[in-house]
Amino acid sequence: MRHTILVAVLALLVACSRGPDEPEEVPFTELRAHLNAGRIERITIRGTHYTWTRQVGERRAHRESHGPQVTDGLSEELLRHNVRVTYEREE
């Protein structure tokens, strides 16, 4: 019982430690699902790192994912869904 409470408290602390503007890391497949549903508003791409914002009702949720290098097909899909795209150089 104590172990369960400790794990719950630690999980809560980890969830609360992320600031409100810090993106949550999610799998690339989630990015693709939201893109196909037309929910992604904007995305910043740096190499294989994607930081994106999706609309959730009246709120915006910030996410980040790691995936493959951007292909022409993905670029066209982002434009087709009217996503504001920013490309940044890798350092």
Short mmCIF file of C-alpha atoms in Angstrom, two decimals:
data_model
loop_
_atom_site.label_atom_id
_atom_site.label_comp_id
_atom_site.label_asym_id
_atom_site.label_seq_id
_atom_site.Cartn_x
_atom_site.Cartn_y
_atom_site.Cartn_z
CA MET A 1 0.00 0.00 0.00
CA ARG A 2 2.77 2.46 0.88
CA HIS A 3 4.54 1.62 -2.37
CA THR A 4 1.39 2.45 -4.38
CA ILE A 5 0.98 5.80 -2.64
CA LEU A 6 4.64 6.65 -3.18
CA VAL A 7 4.41 5.84 -6.89
CA ALA A 8 1.25 7.95 -7.22
CA VAL A 9 2.87 10.92 -5.48
CA LEU A 10 5.98 10.64 -7.64
CA ALA A 11 3.89 10.47 -10.80
CA LEU A 12 2.00 13.58 -9.73
CA LEU A 13 5.24 15.44 -9.00
CA VAL A 14 6.67 14.54 -12.40
CA ALA A 15 3.48 15.66 -14.15
CA CYS A 16 3.43 18.97 -12.26
CA SER A 17 7.15 19.65 -12.70
CA ARG A 18 6.72 20.36 -16.39
CA GLY A 19 5.93 24.02 -16.93
CA PRO A 20 2.75 25.02 -18.73
CA ASP A 21 4.61 25.92 -21.92
CA GLU A 22 6.89 22.89 -21.96
CA PRO A 23 5.77 20.43 -24.62
CA GLU A 24 4.87 16.87 -23.71
CA GLU A 25 6.87 14.26 -25.64
CA VAL A 26 4.65 11.85 -27.56
CA PRO A 27 5.25 9.22 -30.26
CA PHE A 28 5.55 10.33 -33.89
CA THR A 29 2.47 8.23 -34.69
CA GLU A 30 0.41 10.59 -32.50
CA LEU A 31 1.67 13.54 -34.52
CA ARG A 32 0.59 11.76 -37.72
CA ALA A 33 -2.84 10.94 -36.29
CA HIS A 34 -3.47 14.56 -35.30
CA LEU A 35 -2.20 15.77 -38.67
CA ASN A 36 -4.59 13.43 -40.51
CA ALA A 37 -7.45 14.68 -38.32
CA GLY A 38 -6.56 18.31 -39.15
CA ARG A 39 -5.82 19.27 -35.53
CA ILE A 40 -2.25 20.53 -35.89
CA GLU A 41 -1.98 24.28 -35.99
CA ARG A 42 1.78 24.80 -36.29
CA ILE A 43 4.99 22.79 -36.25
CA THR A 44 8.70 23.51 -35.91
CA ILE A 45 11.04 20.94 -37.44
CA ARG A 46 14.71 20.64 -36.55
CA GLY A 47 16.24 17.56 -38.17
CA THR A 48 14.26 14.67 -36.70
CA HIS A 49 12.82 16.70 -33.81
CA TYR A 50 9.26 18.00 -34.23
CA THR A 51 7.66 20.51 -31.84
CA TRP A 52 4.00 21.04 -32.59
CA THR A 53 0.82 22.66 -31.34
CA ARG A 54 -2.61 21.16 -31.66
CA GLN A 55 -5.98 22.69 -30.97
CA VAL A 56 -7.98 21.09 -28.14
CA GLY A 57 -11.32 22.85 -28.04
CA GLU A 58 -10.52 26.37 -26.90
CA ARG A 59 -7.05 25.39 -25.62
CA ARG A 60 -3.77 24.66 -27.34
CA ALA A 61 -1.59 21.71 -26.38
CA HIS A 62 2.14 21.71 -27.08
CA ARG A 63 3.79 18.41 -28.00
CA GLU A 64 7.12 17.18 -29.28
CA SER A 65 8.06 14.06 -31.17
CA HIS A 66 11.09 12.47 -32.76
CA GLY A 67 10.66 10.95 -36.18
CA PRO A 68 12.25 10.55 -39.58
CA GLN A 69 13.78 13.35 -41.64
CA VAL A 70 11.12 15.36 -43.40
CA THR A 71 10.20 14.07 -46.83
CA ASP A 72 8.54 15.96 -49.67
CA GLY A 73 5.40 13.92 -49.00
CA LEU A 74 5.23 15.04 -45.37
CA SER A 75 5.92 18.66 -46.33
CA GLU A 76 3.07 18.55 -48.86
CA GLU A 77 0.74 16.97 -46.29
CA LEU A 78 1.53 19.72 -43.76
CA LEU A 79 0.76 22.38 -46.37
CA ARG A 80 -2.43 20.60 -47.43
CA HIS A 81 -3.65 20.74 -43.81
CA ASN A 82 -2.75 24.46 -43.56
CA VAL A 83 -0.14 23.87 -40.85
CA ARG A 84 2.23 26.77 -40.21
CA VAL A 85 5.66 25.19 -40.67
CA THR A 86 9.01 26.49 -39.42
CA TYR A 87 12.27 24.75 -40.24
CA GLU A 88 15.27 25.28 -37.97
CA ARG A 89 18.87 24.34 -38.56
CA GLU A 90 20.35 21.58 -36.46
CA GLU A 91 23.25 22.69 -34.31
#
